[in-house]
């Protein structure tokens, strides 16, 4: 069963995606040179961009027919740019939850999600003074904690060292498989792709995309 | 108290000599704005001379049409000034700004002249100078509010993107920026009210006293105009931003800040 599909989508008449299908509860990696439309693809899937031509489907339904906010909460995108508010890890969780109109997460839950993302930090730790890699893991933990149906990660390990990157992806993969979350990851790390991908979508720029 | 001394033109022209001091200091400090100094002085003189001529004519031949036209030109100029500094804004945002400036300006002008002063809203002697102060301040306020809003959303683009990606509503994401910009736009007016009468005597009051008005009358006018200015700034900035920010996202909840 395909949870996400895209048919002949064109974005701003430059980026063309012929046909892409994402299988339910699979781990799919998106690779390709910069400018080939990897981030655009993820944004088309969660509706923060609309294709100028073509269609995008979620669970078989054209996403234009689905409430945009509801869609984004189910097809959640952790963007390339980490954004954390000024304050502690816990305050960041609370802030994001408040923005989404949700109750504060339990400290135990925060701890669990941090652990999945290889973040053995105290929840009172201040994000302002953390390193880029630490901030990236906190950000991933926040995104993961929303428990979407599809989790899309845009270069989630760009600020991490090789080993940590692998551990983080491995843990997230296990977590997603267990909770029936479909995982879609943009990554440049060939090793990680080889180790953890069920499927690979290779974007080649202007014209083609192939589903392998 | 005596009536104001009419300035003798020859005597008056001596004031331009003061600019030599400015010129001298600019040369010494290597400030390369000599041309601007000349252009600014010249433009000011010519523009004010024209305004003087027009006002003289209107005061001698009062007609509602003249008063209304003068005020409309002022409002159009205020709108033009704000929009010319924000060319990249989308069309609807610009309309929101124009509408807010025009409506809040007109409202406060009419309220001030008709209710506070108790004069006809077509009396040029009251309507024109008061409109100038009200529209001038509204223009500065809206300019500052829009600038703050655009700069802060640009600086915090990642925050906006991140919240949007996670499924926060555009309204909830943008409102904090709107409120902060409104606050920033209001502060100069509030601060000037705090210092008023101690640090300096405000322009309108000075003018009235010079022309022979009793100080107690002058302060009443000054207090009234400050409250009017505070209100017009608040209203016009609020209107511009609250109507404007809604033009930044579409029915698919996608945010486009330009």
Short mmCIF file of C-alpha atoms in Angstrom, two decimals:
data_model
loop_
_atom_site.label_atom_id
_atom_site.label_comp_id
_atom_site.label_asym_id
_atom_site.label_seq_id
_atom_site.Cartn_x
_atom_site.Cartn_y
_atom_site.Cartn_z
CA UNK A 1 0.00 0.00 0.00
CA UNK A 2 1.25 3.49 -0.87
CA UNK A 3 0.89 6.09 1.84
CA UNK A 4 2.24 8.94 -0.27
CA UNK A 5 2.22 9.28 -4.04
CA UNK A 6 3.09 11.97 -6.47
CA UNK A 7 1.99 12.08 -10.10
CA UNK A 8 3.67 14.24 -12.75
CA UNK A 9 4.25 17.04 -10.29
CA UNK A 10 5.96 20.19 -11.49
CA UNK A 11 7.15 22.91 -9.17
CA UNK A 12 7.71 26.37 -10.64
CA UNK A 13 8.17 24.78 -14.06
CA UNK A 14 11.79 23.93 -13.14
CA UNK A 15 11.61 20.91 -10.90
CA UNK A 16 9.77 17.99 -12.43
CA UNK A 17 8.88 14.81 -10.58
CA UNK A 18 7.28 12.20 -12.86
CA UNK A 19 5.95 9.56 -10.51
CA UNK A 20 6.91 8.63 -6.98
CA UNK A 21 5.30 6.24 -4.51
CA UNK A 22 6.16 5.81 -0.85
CA UNK A 23 5.27 2.50 0.68
CA UNK A 24 3.48 2.34 4.03
CA UNK A 25 5.79 1.79 7.02
CA UNK A 26 8.86 1.67 4.83
CA UNK A 27 12.11 3.55 5.22
CA UNK A 28 12.80 5.49 2.03
CA UNK A 29 15.85 7.60 1.40
CA UNK A 30 15.91 10.46 -1.09
CA UNK A 31 19.28 11.19 -2.62
CA UNK A 32 20.59 13.35 -5.42
CA UNK A 33 22.78 16.38 -6.11
CA UNK A 34 21.93 19.72 -4.54
CA UNK A 35 19.28 21.55 -6.49
CA UNK A 36 17.69 18.30 -7.64
CA UNK A 37 14.55 19.09 -5.63
CA UNK A 38 14.90 16.86 -2.56
CA UNK A 39 13.65 19.47 -0.12
CA UNK A 40 10.99 20.58 -2.59
CA UNK A 41 9.75 16.99 -2.78
CA UNK A 42 9.30 16.80 0.99
CA UNK A 43 7.55 20.16 1.05
CA UNK A 44 5.19 19.03 -1.71
CA UNK A 45 4.34 15.97 0.39
CA UNK A 46 3.38 17.97 3.48
CA UNK A 47 1.67 20.72 1.54
CA UNK A 48 3.87 23.64 2.53
CA UNK A 49 4.34 23.97 -1.22
CA UNK A 50 1.78 23.19 -3.90
CA UNK A 51 2.78 21.80 -7.27
CA UNK A 52 2.05 24.08 -10.21
CA UNK A 53 1.00 20.95 -12.13
CA UNK A 54 0.29 17.36 -11.14
CA UNK A 55 -1.06 15.83 -7.97
CA UNK A 56 0.10 14.61 -4.58
CA UNK A 57 -1.82 11.90 -2.74
CA UNK A 58 -1.85 10.93 0.93
CA UNK A 59 -3.51 7.58 1.66
CA UNK A 60 -4.99 7.70 -1.83
CA UNK A 61 -6.57 11.10 -1.33
CA UNK A 62 -5.49 14.24 -3.21
CA UNK A 63 -3.87 16.38 -0.52
CA UNK A 64 -5.59 19.49 -1.84
CA UNK A 65 -8.76 17.89 -0.40
CA UNK A 66 -7.22 17.47 3.06
CA UNK A 67 -7.00 20.28 5.63
CA UNK A 68 -3.44 21.59 5.31
CA UNK A 69 -2.76 21.77 9.04
CA UNK A 70 -4.10 18.26 9.70
CA UNK A 71 -1.99 16.94 6.83
CA UNK A 72 1.21 18.52 8.15
CA UNK A 73 0.69 16.98 11.55
CA UNK A 74 0.39 13.54 9.97
CA UNK A 75 3.05 14.05 7.33
CA UNK A 76 5.53 15.88 9.50
CA UNK A 77 8.64 17.54 8.15
CA UNK A 78 11.76 18.15 10.21
CA UNK A 79 13.39 20.74 7.96
CA UNK A 80 17.02 21.21 7.13
CA UNK A 81 17.27 24.28 9.35
CA UNK A 82 17.13 23.43 13.02
CA UNK A 83 15.10 25.99 14.94
CA UNK A 84 15.09 26.04 18.71
CA UNK A 85 13.70 28.77 20.93
CA UNK A 86 15.88 30.43 23.50
CA UNK A 87 15.67 28.41 26.71
CA UNK A 88 15.96 24.88 28.03
CA UNK A 89 15.14 21.63 26.23
CA UNK A 90 11.95 21.29 28.24
CA UNK A 91 10.94 24.86 27.42
CA UNK A 92 11.49 24.10 23.76
CA UNK A 93 9.26 21.04 23.88
CA UNK A 94 6.61 23.09 25.69
CA UNK A 95 6.89 25.97 23.26
CA UNK A 96 6.41 23.77 20.21
CA UNK A 97 3.55 21.90 21.86
CA UNK A 98 1.89 25.17 22.74
CA UNK A 99 2.18 26.39 19.16
CA UNK A 100 0.40 23.24 18.04
CA UNK A 101 -2.21 23.63 20.74
CA UNK A 102 -1.16 20.47 22.58
CA UNK A 103 -0.69 19.77 26.28
CA UNK A 104 2.85 19.88 27.63
CA UNK A 105 4.68 16.58 27.16
CA UNK A 106 5.58 14.53 30.23
CA UNK A 107 9.22 14.75 31.40
CA UNK A 108 9.47 10.99 30.97
CA UNK A 109 8.42 11.29 27.31
CA UNK A 110 10.93 14.06 26.66
CA UNK A 111 13.65 11.85 28.10
CA UNK A 112 12.60 8.90 25.93
CA UNK A 113 12.62 10.87 22.69
CA UNK A 114 15.96 12.45 23.55
CA UNK A 115 17.34 8.95 24.13
CA UNK A 116 16.15 7.74 20.72
CA UNK A 117 18.01 10.69 19.18
CA UNK A 118 21.19 9.93 21.12
CA UNK A 119 20.68 12.96 23.32
CA UNK A 120 21.59 12.13 26.89
CA UNK A 121 20.90 15.70 28.00
CA UNK A 122 19.09 16.92 31.09
CA UNK A 123 15.81 18.55 30.12
CA UNK A 124 16.88 21.71 31.98
CA UNK A 125 19.95 22.05 29.75
CA UNK A 126 19.98 25.35 27.86
CA UNK A 127 19.75 24.99 24.09
CA UNK A 128 21.38 28.39 23.53
CA UNK A 129 24.79 27.11 24.56
CA UNK A 130 24.60 23.72 22.85
CA UNK A 131 26.67 22.72 19.85
CA UNK A 132 25.14 22.41 16.40
CA UNK A 133 25.04 18.63 16.67
CA UNK A 134 23.38 18.68 20.06
CA UNK A 135 20.78 21.16 18.86
CA UNK A 136 20.05 18.99 15.84
CA UNK A 137 19.37 15.99 18.07
CA UNK A 138 17.09 18.00 20.38
CA UNK A 139 15.21 19.24 17.33
CA UNK A 140 14.82 15.72 15.97
CA UNK A 141 13.56 14.52 19.34
CA UNK A 142 10.90 17.24 19.37
CA UNK A 143 9.78 16.37 15.84
CA UNK A 144 9.75 12.65 16.60
CA UNK A 145 7.65 13.18 19.74
CA UNK A 146 4.66 14.39 17.71
CA UNK A 147 4.15 10.80 16.55
CA UNK A 148 3.13 11.53 12.95
CA UNK A 149 2.05 8.89 10.43
CA UNK A 150 4.87 9.89 8.11
CA UNK A 151 8.09 11.40 9.39
CA UNK A 152 10.16 13.27 6.83
CA UNK A 153 13.69 14.26 7.78
CA UNK A 154 15.64 16.69 5.60
CA UNK A 155 19.35 16.02 6.13
CA UNK A 156 18.80 15.09 9.76
CA UNK A 157 22.41 14.25 10.50
CA UNK A 158 24.23 17.09 8.74
CA UNK A 159 25.74 18.38 11.99
CA UNK A 160 26.56 14.96 13.49
CA UNK A 161 29.71 12.87 13.38
CA UNK A 162 29.59 9.61 11.42
CA UNK A 163 29.01 7.28 14.34
CA UNK A 164 26.37 9.40 16.07
CA UNK A 165 24.63 9.92 12.73
CA UNK A 166 24.38 6.17 12.20
CA UNK A 167 23.15 5.53 15.73
CA UNK A 168 20.52 8.25 15.48
CA UNK A 169 19.17 6.98 12.15
CA UNK A 170 19.25 3.40 13.39
CA UNK A 171 17.25 4.30 16.51
CA UNK A 172 14.76 6.43 14.63
CA UNK A 173 14.33 3.62 12.10
CA UNK A 174 13.63 1.09 14.85
CA UNK A 175 11.21 3.47 16.55
CA UNK A 176 9.37 4.12 13.28
CA UNK A 177 9.14 0.46 12.33
CA UNK A 178 7.77 -0.39 15.76
CA UNK A 179 5.18 2.40 15.72
CA UNK A 180 4.20 1.96 12.07
CA UNK A 181 5.55 5.34 11.08
CA UNK A 182 6.62 5.72 7.47
CA UNK A 183 10.05 7.29 7.30
CA UNK A 184 11.31 9.46 4.46
CA UNK A 185 14.86 10.78 4.74
CA UNK A 186 16.95 13.10 2.59
CA UNK A 187 20.57 12.19 3.09
CA UNK A 188 23.94 12.58 1.42
CA UNK A 189 25.52 9.88 3.54
CA UNK A 190 25.90 6.88 1.20
CA UNK A 191 26.83 4.56 4.03
CA UNK A 192 23.70 5.36 6.00
CA UNK A 193 21.55 4.93 2.89
CA UNK A 194 23.12 1.54 2.25
CA UNK A 195 22.62 0.41 5.83
CA UNK A 196 19.11 1.56 6.59
CA UNK A 197 17.12 2.12 3.39
CA UNK A 198 14.26 -0.14 2.32
CA UNK A 199 13.91 1.98 -0.81
CA UNK A 200 15.96 4.71 -2.42
CA UNK A 201 14.60 7.52 -4.58
CA UNK A 202 17.32 9.10 -6.63
CA UNK A 203 16.57 12.56 -7.93
CA UNK A 204 18.76 13.52 -10.84
CA UNK A 205 17.88 17.16 -11.18
CA UNK A 206 15.80 18.71 -13.90
CA UNK A 207 13.92 15.82 -15.46
CA UNK A 208 13.97 12.36 -13.98
CA UNK A 209 13.40 10.60 -10.77
CA UNK A 210 13.65 6.87 -10.49
CA UNK A 211 12.07 4.62 -7.98
CA UNK A 212 14.28 1.69 -7.04
CA UNK B 1 1.57 88.75 25.70
CA UNK B 2 2.12 90.29 22.30
CA UNK B 3 1.28 89.16 18.83
CA UNK B 4 4.06 87.49 16.89
CA UNK B 5 6.76 89.70 15.30
CA UNK B 6 6.51 89.55 11.56
CA UNK B 7 9.83 88.45 10.09
CA UNK B 8 11.49 90.92 7.80
CA UNK B 9 12.59 88.99 4.70
CA UNK B 10 16.08 90.48 4.67
CA UNK B 11 16.51 89.79 8.37
CA UNK B 12 15.09 86.33 7.86
CA UNK B 13 17.55 85.40 5.12
CA UNK B 14 20.41 85.85 7.60
CA UNK B 15 19.34 82.55 9.17
CA UNK B 16 20.74 80.70 6.15
CA UNK B 17 24.21 81.83 7.26
CA UNK B 18 23.92 79.31 10.09
CA UNK B 19 24.22 76.60 7.45
CA UNK B 20 27.82 77.75 6.92
CA UNK B 21 28.58 76.39 10.37
CA UNK B 22 27.10 73.04 9.39
CA UNK B 23 29.01 73.14 6.12
CA UNK B 24 32.26 73.93 7.92
CA UNK B 25 31.84 71.07 10.40
CA UNK B 26 30.86 68.66 7.62
CA UNK B 27 34.02 69.59 5.69
CA UNK B 28 36.17 69.16 8.78
CA UNK B 29 34.62 65.79 9.62
CA UNK B 30 34.80 64.69 5.99
CA UNK B 31 31.08 64.04 5.84
CA UNK B 32 30.32 63.73 2.17
CA UNK B 33 26.80 65.10 2.35
CA UNK B 34 27.33 68.69 1.20
CA UNK B 35 25.08 68.13 -1.76
CA UNK B 36 22.34 66.74 0.45
CA UNK B 37 22.64 69.75 2.75
CA UNK B 38 22.08 72.08 -0.20
CA UNK B 39 19.31 70.02 -1.73
CA UNK B 40 17.57 69.59 1.62
CA UNK B 41 17.71 73.31 2.46
CA UNK B 42 16.54 74.26 -0.99
CA UNK B 43 13.73 71.72 -1.11
CA UNK B 44 12.55 72.70 2.35
CA UNK B 45 12.49 76.37 1.42
CA UNK B 46 10.72 75.88 -1.89
CA UNK B 47 8.20 73.34 -0.57
CA UNK B 48 7.32 75.49 2.44
CA UNK B 49 7.05 78.62 0.30
CA UNK B 50 4.61 76.78 -1.94
CA UNK B 51 2.66 75.50 1.06
CA UNK B 52 2.58 79.07 2.40
CA UNK B 53 1.20 80.39 -0.86
CA UNK B 54 -1.42 77.66 -1.11
CA UNK B 55 -2.47 78.09 2.52
CA UNK B 56 -2.71 81.87 2.12
CA UNK B 57 -4.97 81.37 -0.85
CA UNK B 58 -7.13 78.78 0.90
CA UNK B 59 -7.47 80.88 4.06
CA UNK B 60 -8.51 83.90 2.02
CA UNK B 61 -10.94 81.89 -0.10
CA UNK B 62 -12.18 79.19 2.25
CA UNK B 63 -14.11 76.50 0.45
CA UNK B 64 -14.88 72.97 1.68
CA UNK B 65 -13.49 71.55 -1.53
CA UNK B 66 -10.07 73.14 -0.91
CA UNK B 67 -9.90 71.84 2.64
CA UNK B 68 -10.96 68.35 1.64
CA UNK B 69 -8.53 68.27 -1.29
CA UNK B 70 -5.65 69.43 0.88
CA UNK B 71 -6.33 66.70 3.45
CA UNK B 72 -6.71 64.04 0.75
CA UNK B 73 -3.40 65.05 -0.80
CA UNK B 74 -1.75 64.76 2.61
CA UNK B 75 -3.21 61.29 3.14
CA UNK B 76 -2.20 60.19 -0.35
CA UNK B 77 1.32 61.46 0.27
CA UNK B 78 1.53 59.61 3.62
CA UNK B 79 0.38 56.38 1.95
CA UNK B 80 2.79 56.87 -0.93
CA UNK B 81 5.72 57.43 1.43
CA UNK B 82 5.05 54.23 3.38
CA UNK B 83 4.43 52.11 0.29
CA UNK B 84 7.43 53.41 -1.65
CA UNK B 85 9.65 52.07 1.14
CA UNK B 86 7.90 48.69 0.99
CA UNK B 87 7.64 47.98 -2.72
CA UNK B 88 8.02 44.22 -2.31
CA UNK B 89 4.84 43.83 -0.25
CA UNK B 90 1.98 42.07 -1.98
CA UNK B 91 -0.86 44.14 -3.39
CA UNK B 92 -3.39 43.26 -0.71
CA UNK B 93 -0.99 44.16 2.09
CA UNK B 94 -0.46 47.52 0.43
CA UNK B 95 -4.21 48.03 0.22
CA UNK B 96 -4.48 47.21 3.92
CA UNK B 97 -1.90 49.86 4.73
CA UNK B 98 -3.56 52.48 2.52
CA UNK B 99 -6.98 51.75 3.95
CA UNK B 100 -5.78 51.81 7.56
CA UNK B 101 -3.90 55.09 7.15
CA UNK B 102 -6.80 56.78 5.36
CA UNK B 103 -9.60 55.62 7.63
CA UNK B 104 -7.87 56.03 10.98
CA UNK B 105 -6.43 59.40 9.86
CA UNK B 106 -9.78 60.77 8.73
CA UNK B 107 -11.53 59.47 11.83
CA UNK B 108 -9.14 61.14 14.24
CA UNK B 109 -8.98 64.39 12.24
CA UNK B 110 -12.75 64.71 12.19
CA UNK B 111 -13.07 63.77 15.85
CA UNK B 112 -10.44 66.30 16.85
CA UNK B 113 -11.74 69.22 14.82
CA UNK B 114 -15.44 68.65 15.28
CA UNK B 115 -15.63 67.28 18.83
CA UNK B 116 -12.58 68.62 20.69
CA UNK B 117 -12.11 72.00 19.03
CA UNK B 118 -15.74 72.32 18.04
CA UNK B 119 -15.08 73.74 14.60
CA UNK B 120 -16.45 72.84 11.19
CA UNK B 121 -14.57 69.92 9.62
CA UNK B 122 -14.11 72.18 6.60
CA UNK B 123 -12.42 75.03 8.50
CA UNK B 124 -9.00 75.09 6.84
CA UNK B 125 -7.28 77.00 9.67
CA UNK B 126 -7.85 74.06 12.01
CA UNK B 127 -8.19 71.09 9.71
CA UNK B 128 -5.04 71.57 7.65
CA UNK B 129 -2.38 72.04 10.35
CA UNK B 130 -3.90 69.40 12.63
CA UNK B 131 -4.20 66.93 9.75
CA UNK B 132 -0.54 67.50 8.99
CA UNK B 133 0.48 66.54 12.51
CA UNK B 134 -1.89 63.60 12.66
CA UNK B 135 -1.01 62.16 9.25
CA UNK B 136 2.70 62.81 9.68
CA UNK B 137 2.79 60.80 12.89
CA UNK B 138 0.58 58.05 11.50
CA UNK B 139 2.94 57.77 8.53
CA UNK B 140 6.01 57.46 10.73
CA UNK B 141 4.27 54.95 12.97
CA UNK B 142 3.06 52.70 10.17
CA UNK B 143 6.46 52.95 8.47
CA UNK B 144 8.17 51.82 11.66
CA UNK B 145 5.63 49.08 12.34
CA UNK B 146 5.91 47.58 8.87
CA UNK B 147 9.69 47.82 8.89
CA UNK B 148 9.89 46.05 12.25
CA UNK B 149 7.47 43.35 11.15
CA UNK B 150 9.30 42.65 7.90
CA UNK B 151 12.74 42.67 9.47
CA UNK B 152 11.80 40.40 12.33
CA UNK B 153 10.04 37.89 10.09
CA UNK B 154 13.06 37.87 7.80
CA UNK B 155 15.49 37.33 10.66
CA UNK B 156 13.30 34.57 12.10
CA UNK B 157 12.48 32.86 8.82
CA UNK B 158 13.67 29.51 10.22
CA UNK B 159 11.30 29.76 13.15
CA UNK B 160 8.40 30.41 10.78
CA UNK B 161 9.39 27.54 8.47
CA UNK B 162 9.90 25.12 11.32
CA UNK B 163 6.56 25.88 12.98
CA UNK B 164 4.77 25.66 9.66
CA UNK B 165 6.40 22.31 8.83
CA UNK B 166 5.25 20.89 12.13
CA UNK B 167 1.66 21.96 11.53
CA UNK B 168 1.24 25.20 13.47
CA UNK B 169 -1.37 27.59 12.09
CA UNK B 170 -0.04 30.59 10.13
CA UNK B 171 -2.11 32.92 12.30
CA UNK B 172 -0.54 31.57 15.47
CA UNK B 173 2.94 31.77 13.94
CA UNK B 174 2.63 35.33 12.66
CA UNK B 175 0.67 37.05 15.44
CA UNK B 176 3.64 37.36 17.83
CA UNK B 177 5.53 39.22 15.09
CA UNK B 178 2.51 41.48 14.53
CA UNK B 179 2.18 42.31 18.21
CA UNK B 180 5.87 43.00 18.65
CA UNK B 181 5.88 45.34 15.63
CA UNK B 182 2.84 47.20 16.98
CA UNK B 183 4.60 47.67 20.30
CA UNK B 184 7.75 48.97 18.60
CA UNK B 185 5.74 51.42 16.54
CA UNK B 186 3.92 52.77 19.60
CA UNK B 187 6.95 53.25 21.84
CA UNK B 188 8.35 56.49 20.33
CA UNK B 189 5.00 58.24 20.79
CA UNK B 190 4.61 56.97 24.34
CA UNK B 191 8.17 57.96 25.18
CA UNK B 192 7.72 61.43 23.80
CA UNK B 193 4.62 61.81 26.00
CA UNK B 194 6.70 60.85 29.02
CA UNK B 195 9.30 63.56 28.38
CA UNK B 196 6.89 66.22 27.22
CA UNK B 197 7.11 69.63 28.91
CA UNK B 198 10.27 68.73 30.79
CA UNK B 199 12.86 67.99 28.14
CA UNK B 200 11.45 70.37 25.56
CA UNK B 201 8.35 72.33 24.73
CA UNK B 202 6.69 70.58 21.82
CA UNK B 203 6.48 72.25 18.40
CA UNK B 204 2.81 73.05 18.27
CA UNK B 205 2.78 74.56 21.73
CA UNK B 206 5.86 76.64 20.95
CA UNK B 207 4.21 77.90 17.79
CA UNK B 208 1.02 78.83 19.56
CA UNK B 209 2.85 80.63 22.37
CA UNK B 210 4.97 82.53 19.87
CA UNK B 211 1.87 83.70 18.09
CA UNK B 212 0.38 85.01 21.30
CA UNK B 213 -1.77 82.16 22.60
CA UNK B 214 -2.02 81.88 26.37
CA UNK B 215 0.19 79.05 27.64
CA UNK B 216 -2.73 77.32 29.34
CA UNK B 217 -4.66 77.22 26.09
CA UNK B 218 -1.56 76.02 24.28
CA UNK B 219 -1.04 73.11 26.67
CA UNK B 220 -4.64 72.00 26.30
CA UNK B 221 -4.14 71.83 22.55
CA UNK B 222 -0.83 70.04 23.05
CA UNK B 223 -2.29 67.42 25.37
CA UNK B 224 -5.20 66.85 23.04
CA UNK B 225 -3.02 66.49 19.95
CA UNK B 226 -0.65 64.08 21.72
CA UNK B 227 -3.52 61.83 22.68
CA UNK B 228 -4.88 62.08 19.16
CA UNK B 229 -1.46 61.19 17.74
CA UNK B 230 -1.08 58.25 20.09
CA UNK B 231 -4.49 56.97 19.02
CA UNK B 232 -3.94 57.46 15.30
CA UNK B 233 -0.58 55.71 15.44
CA UNK B 234 -2.09 52.81 17.36
CA UNK B 235 -5.11 52.53 15.06
CA UNK B 236 -3.26 52.85 11.78
CA UNK B 237 -0.46 50.45 12.72
CA UNK B 238 -2.91 47.96 14.19
CA UNK B 239 -5.06 48.14 11.07
CA UNK B 240 -2.14 47.82 8.67
CA UNK B 241 -0.59 44.85 10.44
CA UNK B 242 -3.75 42.97 11.42
CA UNK B 243 -5.29 43.29 8.00
CA UNK B 244 -1.91 42.91 6.34
CA UNK B 245 -0.54 39.75 7.94
CA UNK B 246 -3.57 37.80 6.76
CA UNK B 247 -2.47 38.43 3.16
CA UNK B 248 0.76 36.54 3.81
CA UNK B 249 -0.79 33.07 3.75
CA UNK B 250 -3.21 31.37 1.41
CA UNK B 251 -6.12 28.97 1.82
CA UNK B 252 -3.61 26.08 1.82
CA UNK B 253 -1.95 27.67 4.88
CA UNK B 254 1.26 28.34 2.97
CA UNK B 255 3.15 31.42 4.10
CA UNK B 256 4.67 33.77 1.55
CA UNK B 257 6.35 36.73 3.19
CA UNK B 258 7.09 38.73 0.08
#
